[in-house]
Coordinates of C-alpha atoms in Angstrom, one line a residue:
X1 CA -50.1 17.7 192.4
X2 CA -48.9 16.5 188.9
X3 CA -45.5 15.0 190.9
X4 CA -48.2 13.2 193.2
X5 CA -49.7 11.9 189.9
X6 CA -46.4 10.7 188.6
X7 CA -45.6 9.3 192.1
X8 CA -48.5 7.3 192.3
X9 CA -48.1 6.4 188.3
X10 CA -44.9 4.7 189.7
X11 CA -46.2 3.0 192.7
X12 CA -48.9 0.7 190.8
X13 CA -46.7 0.4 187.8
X14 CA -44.0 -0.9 189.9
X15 CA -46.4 -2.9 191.5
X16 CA -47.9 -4.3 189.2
X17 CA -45.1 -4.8 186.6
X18 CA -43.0 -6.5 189.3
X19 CA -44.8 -7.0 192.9
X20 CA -42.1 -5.1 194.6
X21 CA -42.8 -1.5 196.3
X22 CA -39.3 -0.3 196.8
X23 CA -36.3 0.3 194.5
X24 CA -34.9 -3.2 192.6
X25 CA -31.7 -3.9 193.6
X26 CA -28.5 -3.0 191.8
X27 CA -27.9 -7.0 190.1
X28 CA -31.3 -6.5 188.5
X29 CA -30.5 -3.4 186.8
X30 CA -28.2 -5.1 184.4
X31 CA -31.7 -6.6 183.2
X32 CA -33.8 -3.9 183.0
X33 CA -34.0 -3.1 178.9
X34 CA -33.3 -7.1 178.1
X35 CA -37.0 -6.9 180.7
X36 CA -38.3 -4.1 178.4
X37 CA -37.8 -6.0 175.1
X38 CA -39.5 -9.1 176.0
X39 CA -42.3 -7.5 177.0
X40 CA -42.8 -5.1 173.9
X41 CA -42.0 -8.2 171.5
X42 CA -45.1 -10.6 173.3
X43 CA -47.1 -7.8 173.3
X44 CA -46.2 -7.3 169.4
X45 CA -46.5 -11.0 169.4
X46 CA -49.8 -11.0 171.2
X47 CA -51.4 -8.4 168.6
X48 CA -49.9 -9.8 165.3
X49 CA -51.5 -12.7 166.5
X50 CA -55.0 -10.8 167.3
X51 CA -54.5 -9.7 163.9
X52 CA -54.3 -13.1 162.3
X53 CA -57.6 -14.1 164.4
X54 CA -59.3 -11.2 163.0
X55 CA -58.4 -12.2 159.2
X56 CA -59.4 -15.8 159.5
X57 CA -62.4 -15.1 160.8
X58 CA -64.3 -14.6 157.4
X59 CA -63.6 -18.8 158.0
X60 CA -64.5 -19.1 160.9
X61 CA -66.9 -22.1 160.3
X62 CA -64.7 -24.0 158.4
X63 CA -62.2 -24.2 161.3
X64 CA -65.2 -25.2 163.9
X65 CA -66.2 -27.9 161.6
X66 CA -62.3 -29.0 161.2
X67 CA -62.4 -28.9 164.8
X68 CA -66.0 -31.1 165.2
X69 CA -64.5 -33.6 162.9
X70 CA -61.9 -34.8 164.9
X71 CA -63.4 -34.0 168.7
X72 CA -67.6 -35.0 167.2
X73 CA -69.1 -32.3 169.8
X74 CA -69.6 -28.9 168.6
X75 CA -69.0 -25.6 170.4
X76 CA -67.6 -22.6 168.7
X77 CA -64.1 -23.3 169.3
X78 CA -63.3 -19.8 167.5
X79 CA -65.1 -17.7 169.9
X80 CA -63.3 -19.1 172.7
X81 CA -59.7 -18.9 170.5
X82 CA -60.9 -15.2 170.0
X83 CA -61.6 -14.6 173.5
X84 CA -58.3 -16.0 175.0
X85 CA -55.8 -14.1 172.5
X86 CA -58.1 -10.5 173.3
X87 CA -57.1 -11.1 176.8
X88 CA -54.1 -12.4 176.5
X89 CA -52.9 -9.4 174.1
X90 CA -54.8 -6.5 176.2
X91 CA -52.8 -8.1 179.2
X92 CA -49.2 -7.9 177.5
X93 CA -50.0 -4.0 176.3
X94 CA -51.0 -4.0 179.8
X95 CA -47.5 -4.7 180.9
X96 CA -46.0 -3.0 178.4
X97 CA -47.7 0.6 179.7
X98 CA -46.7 -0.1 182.9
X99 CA -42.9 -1.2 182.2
X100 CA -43.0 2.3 179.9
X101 CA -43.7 4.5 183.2
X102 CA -41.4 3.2 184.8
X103 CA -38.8 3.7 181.9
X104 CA -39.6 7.0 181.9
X105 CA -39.7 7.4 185.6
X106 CA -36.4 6.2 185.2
X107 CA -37.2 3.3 187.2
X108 CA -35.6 -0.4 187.2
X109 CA -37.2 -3.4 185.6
X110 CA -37.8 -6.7 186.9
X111 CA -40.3 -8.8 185.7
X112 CA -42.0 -10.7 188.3
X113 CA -42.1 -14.8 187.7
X114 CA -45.9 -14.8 187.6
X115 CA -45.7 -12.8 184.3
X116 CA -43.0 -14.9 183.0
X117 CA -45.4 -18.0 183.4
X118 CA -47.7 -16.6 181.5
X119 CA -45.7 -15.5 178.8
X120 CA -44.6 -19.0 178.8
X121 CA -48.6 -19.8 178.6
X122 CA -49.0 -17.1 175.6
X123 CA -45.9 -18.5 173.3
X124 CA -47.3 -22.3 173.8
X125 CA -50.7 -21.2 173.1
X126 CA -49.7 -18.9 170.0
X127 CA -47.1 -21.6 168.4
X128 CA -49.5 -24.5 168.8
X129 CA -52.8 -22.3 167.4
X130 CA -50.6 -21.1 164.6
X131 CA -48.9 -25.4 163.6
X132 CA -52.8 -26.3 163.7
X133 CA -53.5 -23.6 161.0
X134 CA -50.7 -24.6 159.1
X135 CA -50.9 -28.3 159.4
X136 CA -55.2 -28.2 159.1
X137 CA -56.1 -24.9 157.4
X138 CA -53.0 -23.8 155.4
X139 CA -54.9 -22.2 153.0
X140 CA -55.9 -19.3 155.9
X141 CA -52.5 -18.0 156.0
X142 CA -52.9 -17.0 152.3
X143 CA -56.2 -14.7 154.1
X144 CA -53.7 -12.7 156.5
X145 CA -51.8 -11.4 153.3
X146 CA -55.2 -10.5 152.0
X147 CA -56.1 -8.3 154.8
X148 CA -53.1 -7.3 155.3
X149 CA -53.6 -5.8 151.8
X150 CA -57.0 -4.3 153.1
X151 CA -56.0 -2.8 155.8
X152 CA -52.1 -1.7 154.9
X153 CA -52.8 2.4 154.6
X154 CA -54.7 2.8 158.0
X155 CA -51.6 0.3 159.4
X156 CA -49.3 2.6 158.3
X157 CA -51.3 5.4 159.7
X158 CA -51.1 3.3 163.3
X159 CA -47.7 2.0 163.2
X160 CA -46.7 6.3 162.7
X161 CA -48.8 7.4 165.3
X162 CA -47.6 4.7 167.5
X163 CA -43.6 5.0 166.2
X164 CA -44.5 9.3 167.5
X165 CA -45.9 8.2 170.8
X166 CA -42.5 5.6 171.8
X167 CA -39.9 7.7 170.3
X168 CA -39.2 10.0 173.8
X169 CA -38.4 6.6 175.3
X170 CA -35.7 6.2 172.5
X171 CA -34.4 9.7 172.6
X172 CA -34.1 9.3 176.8
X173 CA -32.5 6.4 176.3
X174 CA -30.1 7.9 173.2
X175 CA -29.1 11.0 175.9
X176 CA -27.9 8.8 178.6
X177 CA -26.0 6.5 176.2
X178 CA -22.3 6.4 175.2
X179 CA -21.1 7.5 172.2
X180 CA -21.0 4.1 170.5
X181 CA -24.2 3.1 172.4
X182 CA -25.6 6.2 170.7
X183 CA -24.7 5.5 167.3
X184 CA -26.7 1.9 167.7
X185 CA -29.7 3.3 168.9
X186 CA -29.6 6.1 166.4
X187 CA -29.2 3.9 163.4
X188 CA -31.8 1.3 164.5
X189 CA -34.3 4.1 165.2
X190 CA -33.6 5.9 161.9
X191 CA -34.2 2.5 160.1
X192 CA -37.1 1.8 161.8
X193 CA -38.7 5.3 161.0
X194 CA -37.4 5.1 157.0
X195 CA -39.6 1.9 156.8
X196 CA -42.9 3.0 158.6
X197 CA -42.2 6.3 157.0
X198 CA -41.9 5.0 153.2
X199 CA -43.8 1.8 153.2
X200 CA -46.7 3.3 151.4
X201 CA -44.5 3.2 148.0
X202 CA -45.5 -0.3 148.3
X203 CA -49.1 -0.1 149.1
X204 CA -51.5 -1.3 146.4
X205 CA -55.1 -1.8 147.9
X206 CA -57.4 -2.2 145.5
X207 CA -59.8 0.5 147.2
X208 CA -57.4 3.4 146.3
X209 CA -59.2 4.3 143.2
X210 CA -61.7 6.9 142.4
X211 CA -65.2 6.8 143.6
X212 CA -66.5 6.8 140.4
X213 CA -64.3 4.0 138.8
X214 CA -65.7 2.1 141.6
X215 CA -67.0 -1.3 139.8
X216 CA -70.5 -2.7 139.9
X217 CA -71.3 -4.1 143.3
X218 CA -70.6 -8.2 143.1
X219 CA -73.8 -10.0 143.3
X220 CA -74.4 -13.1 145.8
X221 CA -74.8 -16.6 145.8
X222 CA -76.1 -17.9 148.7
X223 CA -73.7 -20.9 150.5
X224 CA -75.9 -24.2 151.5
X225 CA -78.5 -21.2 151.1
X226 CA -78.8 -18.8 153.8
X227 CA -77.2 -21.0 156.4
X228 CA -77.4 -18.1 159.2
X229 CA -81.0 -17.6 159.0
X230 CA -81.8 -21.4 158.1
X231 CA -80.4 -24.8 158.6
X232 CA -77.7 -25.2 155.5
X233 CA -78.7 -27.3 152.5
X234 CA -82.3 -27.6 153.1
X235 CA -85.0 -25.8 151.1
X236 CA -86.0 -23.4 154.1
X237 CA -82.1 -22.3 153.3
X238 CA -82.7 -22.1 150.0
X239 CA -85.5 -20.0 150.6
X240 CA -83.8 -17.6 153.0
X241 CA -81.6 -16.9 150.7
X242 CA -83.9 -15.8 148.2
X243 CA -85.1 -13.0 150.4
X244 CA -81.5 -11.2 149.9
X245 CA -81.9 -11.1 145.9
X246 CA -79.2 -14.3 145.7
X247 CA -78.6 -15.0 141.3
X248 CA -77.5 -18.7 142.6
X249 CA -78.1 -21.7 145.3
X250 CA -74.8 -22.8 145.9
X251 CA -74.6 -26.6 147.3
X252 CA -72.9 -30.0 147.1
X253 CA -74.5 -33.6 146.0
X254 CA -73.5 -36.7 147.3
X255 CA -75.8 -40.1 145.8
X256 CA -77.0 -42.8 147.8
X257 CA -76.8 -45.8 148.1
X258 CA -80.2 -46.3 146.0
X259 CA -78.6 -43.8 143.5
X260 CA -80.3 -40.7 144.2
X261 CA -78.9 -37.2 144.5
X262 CA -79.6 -35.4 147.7
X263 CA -77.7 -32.1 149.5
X264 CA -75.1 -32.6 151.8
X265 CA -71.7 -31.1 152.7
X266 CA -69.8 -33.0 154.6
X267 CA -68.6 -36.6 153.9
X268 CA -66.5 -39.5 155.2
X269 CA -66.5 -40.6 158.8
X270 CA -70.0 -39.7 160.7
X271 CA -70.6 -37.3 157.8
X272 CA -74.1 -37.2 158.8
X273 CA -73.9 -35.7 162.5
X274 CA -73.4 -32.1 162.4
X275 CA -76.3 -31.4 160.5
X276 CA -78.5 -34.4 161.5
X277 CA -80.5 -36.3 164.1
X278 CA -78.7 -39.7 162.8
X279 CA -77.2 -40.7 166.4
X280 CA -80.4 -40.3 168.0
X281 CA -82.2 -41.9 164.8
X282 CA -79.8 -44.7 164.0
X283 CA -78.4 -45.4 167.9
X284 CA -75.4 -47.3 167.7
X285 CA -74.7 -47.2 164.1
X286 CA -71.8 -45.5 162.3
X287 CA -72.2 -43.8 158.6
X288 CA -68.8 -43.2 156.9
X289 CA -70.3 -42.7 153.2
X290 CA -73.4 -41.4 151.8
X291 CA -73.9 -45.0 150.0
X292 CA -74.5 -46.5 153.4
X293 CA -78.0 -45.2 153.3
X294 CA -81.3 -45.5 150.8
X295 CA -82.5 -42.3 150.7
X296 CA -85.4 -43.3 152.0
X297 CA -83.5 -43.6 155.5
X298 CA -81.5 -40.4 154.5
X299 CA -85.2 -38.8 154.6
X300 CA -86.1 -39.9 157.9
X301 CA -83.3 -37.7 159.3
X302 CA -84.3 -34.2 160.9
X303 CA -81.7 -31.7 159.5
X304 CA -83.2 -28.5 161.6
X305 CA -82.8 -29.9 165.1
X306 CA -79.0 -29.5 165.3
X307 CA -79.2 -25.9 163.8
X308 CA -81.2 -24.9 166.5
X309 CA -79.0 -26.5 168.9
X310 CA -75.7 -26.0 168.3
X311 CA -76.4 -22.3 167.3
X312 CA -73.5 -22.4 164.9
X313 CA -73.6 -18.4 163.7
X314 CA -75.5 -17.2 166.7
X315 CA -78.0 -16.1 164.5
X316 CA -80.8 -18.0 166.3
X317 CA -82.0 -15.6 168.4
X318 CA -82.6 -13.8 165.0
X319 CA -85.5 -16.0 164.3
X320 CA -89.1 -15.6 164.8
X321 CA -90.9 -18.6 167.1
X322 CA -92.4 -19.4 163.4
X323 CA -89.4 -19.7 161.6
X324 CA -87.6 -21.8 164.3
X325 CA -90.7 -24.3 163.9
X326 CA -90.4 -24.4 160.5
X327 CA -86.4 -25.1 161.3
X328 CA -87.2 -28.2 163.3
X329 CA -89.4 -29.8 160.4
X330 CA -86.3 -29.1 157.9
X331 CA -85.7 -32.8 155.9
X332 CA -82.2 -33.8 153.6
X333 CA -83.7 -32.0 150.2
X334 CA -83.2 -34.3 147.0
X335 CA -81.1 -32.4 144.5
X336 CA -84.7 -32.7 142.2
X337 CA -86.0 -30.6 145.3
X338 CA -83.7 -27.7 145.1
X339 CA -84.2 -28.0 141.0
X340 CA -87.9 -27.9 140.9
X341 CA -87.2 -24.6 143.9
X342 CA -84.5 -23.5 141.4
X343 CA -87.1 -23.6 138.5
X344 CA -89.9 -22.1 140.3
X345 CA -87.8 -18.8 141.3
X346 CA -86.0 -19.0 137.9
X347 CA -82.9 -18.9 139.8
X348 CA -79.3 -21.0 138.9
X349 CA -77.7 -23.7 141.0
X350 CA -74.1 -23.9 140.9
X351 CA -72.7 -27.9 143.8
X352 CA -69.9 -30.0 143.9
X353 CA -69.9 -33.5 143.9
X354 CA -68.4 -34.3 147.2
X355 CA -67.3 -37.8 146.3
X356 CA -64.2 -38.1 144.3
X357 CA -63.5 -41.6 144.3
X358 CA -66.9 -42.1 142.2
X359 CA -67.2 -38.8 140.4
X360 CA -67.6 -39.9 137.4
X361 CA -70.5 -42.0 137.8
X362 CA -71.9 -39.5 140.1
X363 CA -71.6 -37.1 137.2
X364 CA -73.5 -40.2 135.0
X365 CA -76.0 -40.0 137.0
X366 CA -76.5 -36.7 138.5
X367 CA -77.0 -35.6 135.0
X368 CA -79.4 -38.2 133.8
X369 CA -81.9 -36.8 136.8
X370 CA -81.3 -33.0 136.1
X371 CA -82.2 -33.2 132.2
X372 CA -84.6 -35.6 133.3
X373 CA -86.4 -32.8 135.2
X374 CA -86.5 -30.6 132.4
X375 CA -85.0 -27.5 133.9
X376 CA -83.5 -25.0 131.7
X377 CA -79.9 -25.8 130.8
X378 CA -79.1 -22.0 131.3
X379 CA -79.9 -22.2 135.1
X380 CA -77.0 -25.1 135.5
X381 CA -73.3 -23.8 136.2
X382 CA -71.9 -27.2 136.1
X383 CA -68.8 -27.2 138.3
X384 CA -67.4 -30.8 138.2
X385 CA -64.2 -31.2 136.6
X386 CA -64.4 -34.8 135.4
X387 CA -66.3 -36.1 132.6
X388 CA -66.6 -32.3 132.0
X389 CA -66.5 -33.0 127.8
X390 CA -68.8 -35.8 128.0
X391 CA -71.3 -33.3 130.0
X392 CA -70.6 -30.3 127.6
X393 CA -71.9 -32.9 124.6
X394 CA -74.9 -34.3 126.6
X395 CA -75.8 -30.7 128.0
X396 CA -74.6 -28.3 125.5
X397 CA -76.6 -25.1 127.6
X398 CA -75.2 -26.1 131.2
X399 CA -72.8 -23.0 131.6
X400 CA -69.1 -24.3 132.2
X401 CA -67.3 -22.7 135.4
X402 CA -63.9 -24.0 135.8
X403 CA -62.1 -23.9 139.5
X404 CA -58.8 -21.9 138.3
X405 CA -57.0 -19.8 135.9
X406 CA -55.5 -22.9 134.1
X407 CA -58.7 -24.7 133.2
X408 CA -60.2 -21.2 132.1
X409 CA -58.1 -19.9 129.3
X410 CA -56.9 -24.1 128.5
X411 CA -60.5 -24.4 127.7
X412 CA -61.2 -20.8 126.4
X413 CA -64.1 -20.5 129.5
X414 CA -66.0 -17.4 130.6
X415 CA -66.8 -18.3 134.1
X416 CA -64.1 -18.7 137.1
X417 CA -65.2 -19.8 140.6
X418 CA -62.0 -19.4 143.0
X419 CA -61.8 -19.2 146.4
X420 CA -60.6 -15.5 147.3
X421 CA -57.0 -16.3 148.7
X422 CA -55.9 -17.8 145.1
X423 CA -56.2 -15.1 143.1
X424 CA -54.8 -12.1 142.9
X425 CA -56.6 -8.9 143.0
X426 CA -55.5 -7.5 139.8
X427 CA -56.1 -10.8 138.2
X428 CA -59.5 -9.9 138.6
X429 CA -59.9 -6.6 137.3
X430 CA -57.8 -7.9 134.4
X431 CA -60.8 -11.0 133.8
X432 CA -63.7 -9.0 133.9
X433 CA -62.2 -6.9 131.2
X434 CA -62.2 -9.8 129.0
X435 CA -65.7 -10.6 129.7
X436 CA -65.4 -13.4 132.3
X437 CA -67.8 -13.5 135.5
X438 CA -65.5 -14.5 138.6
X439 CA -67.2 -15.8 141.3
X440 CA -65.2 -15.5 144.3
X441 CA -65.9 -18.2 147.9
X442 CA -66.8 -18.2 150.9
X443 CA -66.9 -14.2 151.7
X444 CA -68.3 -13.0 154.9
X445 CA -66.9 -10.2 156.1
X446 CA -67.3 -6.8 155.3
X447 CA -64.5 -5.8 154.6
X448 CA -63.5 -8.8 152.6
X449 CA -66.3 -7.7 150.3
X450 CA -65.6 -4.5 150.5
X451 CA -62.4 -5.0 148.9
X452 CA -63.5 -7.6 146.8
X453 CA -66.3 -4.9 145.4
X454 CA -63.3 -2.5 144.5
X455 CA -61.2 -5.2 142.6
X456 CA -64.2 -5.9 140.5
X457 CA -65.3 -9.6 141.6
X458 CA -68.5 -10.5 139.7
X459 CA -70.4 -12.0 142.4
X460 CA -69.2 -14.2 145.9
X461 CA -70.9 -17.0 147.4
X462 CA -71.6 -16.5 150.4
X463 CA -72.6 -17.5 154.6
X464 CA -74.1 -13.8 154.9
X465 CA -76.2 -12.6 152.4
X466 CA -78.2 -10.8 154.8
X467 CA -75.8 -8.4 155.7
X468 CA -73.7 -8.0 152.3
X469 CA -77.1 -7.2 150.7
X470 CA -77.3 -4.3 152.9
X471 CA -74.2 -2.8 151.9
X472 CA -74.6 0.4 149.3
X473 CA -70.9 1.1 149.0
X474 CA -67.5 -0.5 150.5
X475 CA -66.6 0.8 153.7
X476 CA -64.1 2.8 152.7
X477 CA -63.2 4.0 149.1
X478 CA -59.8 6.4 148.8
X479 CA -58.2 8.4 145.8
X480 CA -55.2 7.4 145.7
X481 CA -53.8 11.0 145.4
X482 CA -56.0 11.8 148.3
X483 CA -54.1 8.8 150.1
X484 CA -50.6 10.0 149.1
X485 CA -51.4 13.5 150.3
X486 CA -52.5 12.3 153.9
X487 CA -49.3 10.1 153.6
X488 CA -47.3 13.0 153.4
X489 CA -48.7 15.0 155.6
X490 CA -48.8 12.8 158.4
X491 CA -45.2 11.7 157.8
X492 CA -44.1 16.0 158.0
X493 CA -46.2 15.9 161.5
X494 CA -44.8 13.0 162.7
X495 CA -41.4 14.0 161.8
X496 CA -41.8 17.7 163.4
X497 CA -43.5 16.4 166.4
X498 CA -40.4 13.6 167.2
X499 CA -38.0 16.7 166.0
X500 CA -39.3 18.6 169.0
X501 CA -39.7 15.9 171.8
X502 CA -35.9 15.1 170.9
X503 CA -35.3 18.8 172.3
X504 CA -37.6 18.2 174.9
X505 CA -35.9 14.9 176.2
X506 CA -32.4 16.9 176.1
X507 CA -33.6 19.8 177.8
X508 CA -35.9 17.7 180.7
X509 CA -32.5 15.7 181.0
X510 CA -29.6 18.8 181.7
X511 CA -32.7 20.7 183.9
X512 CA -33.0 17.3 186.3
X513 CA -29.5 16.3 186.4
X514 CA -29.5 17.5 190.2
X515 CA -32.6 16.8 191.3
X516 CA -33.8 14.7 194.1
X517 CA -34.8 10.9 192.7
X518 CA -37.6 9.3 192.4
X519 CA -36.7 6.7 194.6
X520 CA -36.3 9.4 197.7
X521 CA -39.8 11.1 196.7
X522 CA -41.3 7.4 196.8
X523 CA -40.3 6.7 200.0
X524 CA -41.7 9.6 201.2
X525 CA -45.1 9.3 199.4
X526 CA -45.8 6.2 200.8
X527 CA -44.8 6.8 204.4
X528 CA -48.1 9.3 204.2
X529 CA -50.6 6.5 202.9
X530 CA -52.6 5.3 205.1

């Protein structure tokens, strides 16, 4: 029964892996482990890559708006980048099970031309996905290394079990070697093992402490408000937000052409048609700056439409037939609006001013309107890095926050706002015990926060504050003594288990030396199918 198993094993393996039912002939055999190693390193390829989808993800939306800007139709291009590498990657591990039965059916490899196509396809698609990252979105590669931190224990965890599971492979491989061919294999393997094996000396995750040193959980400022439950930048946003216990409205002012503040994030070409109505509004014409428009016109714009539309989070579904009406009557909120919002829920506004060519008049006047108003200086984290001295004289109260390290301790600050890639996570730690609030952007992902939460982040802006608000603890939370212990342990088993199968390989080897091949068995299996 089990050699009927095995026998059938081989037939769709072989089938499969190669489209050939009977034995390869004897020129292809000199190919057989060059075979093998292309498929293991584009399955490796394939999952690294995975990997790198899964840790860019927490910016997901910035790369489908990078995307809209240069193709002006939305779709989320992400999803569909996420859904190609999944199948791309479960079809190379695919392959690579089906080459490894064969291996240890000690059958020969030859890669059929179908699946060299598409290797072909899966190197294009990888290399060109990964120069658009680096020419367009640079700044996600520094996010890899950040989960890569994360998730580095439980890696190592994998990368032994997996190491455990392949090494019969190598030991039937070192048995029917030559001596020199021996000593190659041997070495490589032995390297291989001592740096999966010892790695964790170099481990630092931020979530190895104790539970109880655990810091305060970081609180959240809501990004264009809560732009999964509303349209971004609008005051049903802003309201959202509130509902998750935000301190801050995060957002980003750009004037018009009449002078007057409103909410808006992007800018430059067609600035206006993510998020607006303006091509059905203003047929024909072409906005490239926000001084293009009174804001009277700018008011006449629906800024819920699109959100309902495009679906950018897939998050509509979420909302109740009374919110999504109150979506679809969403306006472009002066920045008095979100002030006199701000005021009434006694809640801070921390924005940007998106155009840099005329900050400092922006700055002029952005700040005439919001002492104008009358809200409380206190509730103002004034983020704009010109004219900054001017502001600090003029509104003594608005509460500095400088965008790095630099600006902080050049101007003896107590509030940092950095995106999370640019800092390191005992720089943190190390700020909050001097007394400075870090605000970390744009976190969305659990375990991003999770790990934030254990380095000691003050609060993040955020897309999600829905879900981070439910969160009680970081998903996971390890002594680091607790972790070494487990490291050890698992290493000893590993080690034992890979000790034994080596015997096992030697002995299954001497005991079949005689025995009829598999080739001869195959034969005869599939003479009886029907």
């Amino acid at each position: 029964m089990l050699s009927q198993v095995c026998l059938c094993c081989l037939f769709f393996s072989r089938g499969f892996y190669s489209c050939r039912w009977t034995e390869s002939s004897s020129q292809r055999r000199k190919c057989r482990w060059l075979s093998l190693l292309v498929v293991t390193l584009m399955s490796l390829l394939s999952l690294c890559w995975l990997y790198i989808c899964f840790a860019i993800s927490n910016d997901q939306q910035n790369v489908n708006e990078v995307i809209f800007r240069t193709l002006k139709t939305w779709v989320n291009y992400f999803l569909v980048v996420v859904i190609i590498s999944a199948v791309l990657a479960s079809y190379c591990i695919l392959l690579l099970l089906f080459a490894l039965i064969q291996v240890a059916l000690e059958e020969q490899l030859h890669l059929h031309w179908l699946h060299k196509i598409i290797f072909c396809f899966c190197v294009i698609f990888i290399t060109a996905l990964a120069s658009g990252v680096s020419i367009k979105g640079r700044e996600e590669w520094p996010t890899v290394l950040t989960l890569l931190q994360a998730t580095a224990p439980f890696l190592q965890f994998g990368a032994v079990g997996a190491l455990t599971l392949l090494s019969p492979f190598v030991f039937h491989r070192f048995h029917l070697a030559k001596t020199r061919s021996k000593m190659v294999i041997a070495g490589m393997f032995l390297v291989v093992s001592a740096a999966i094996f010892l790695c964790p000396l170099l481990i630092h995750s931020p979530c190895l402490i104790e539970v109880q040193e655990l810091p305060e959980k970081p609180k959240l400022i809501g990004h264009r408000g809560a732009p999964m439950l509303a349209p971004e930048n609008t005051i049903m946003s802003f309201n959202r937000s509130l509902k998750c216990g935000v301190i801050a409205f995060e957002t980003d002012v750009q004037l018009s052409r009449d002078r007057k503040p409103f909410l808006m994030h992007d800018h430059g070409p067609d600035f206006l048609l993510r998020t607006t109505n303006v091509k059905d509004k203003f047929n024909g014409s072409s906005f490239n700056k926000s001084t293009d428009l009174t804001f009277e016109q700018l008011r006449t714009l629906n800024a819920g439409e699109q959100f309902l539309k495009n679906d950018p989070y897939s998050t509509v579904s979420l909302l109740s037939e009374e919110e999504k009406e109150t979506a679809r009557t969403q306006y472009i909120p002066s920045l008095l609006d979100l002030l006199k919002f701000a005021k009434k829920h006694n809640t801070s506004v921390i924005f940007d001013l998106k155009n840099k060519e005329t900050e400092e008049i922006d700055t002029n006047d952005t700040v005439n309107i919001t002492l104008e108003f009358g809200i409380p200086q206190s509730l103002i984290l004034w983020l704009p890095s010109k004219e900054r001295e001017v502001v600090k004289k003029r509104a003594p109260d608005f509460i500095q926050v400088y965008e790095n390290e630099t600006d902080l301790e050049k101007n003896n600050g107590s509030h940092l706002n950095v995106k999370y890639s640019e800092i390191k996570m005992k720089n943190i730690s190390d700020l909050r015990k001097r007394n400075i609030t870090v605000n970390l952007y744009v976190v969305n992902e659990r375990w991003l926060f999770s790990m934030l939460w254990c380095a000691g982040a003050s609060s993040v802006t955020t897309n999600a504050c829905h879900l981070l608000k439910e969160m009680e603890r970081p998903d996971w939370v390890m002594p680091r003594s607790t972790y070494l212990i487990t490291w050890i342990l698992v290493d000893i088993s590993s080690a034992l288990v890979m000790m034994a199968l080596f015997h096992w390989t030697k002995h299954s080897l001497c005991h079949n030396a005689d025995g009829p091949s598999n080739d001869n068995e195959l034969e005869v299996f599939l003479t009886r199918l029907p």
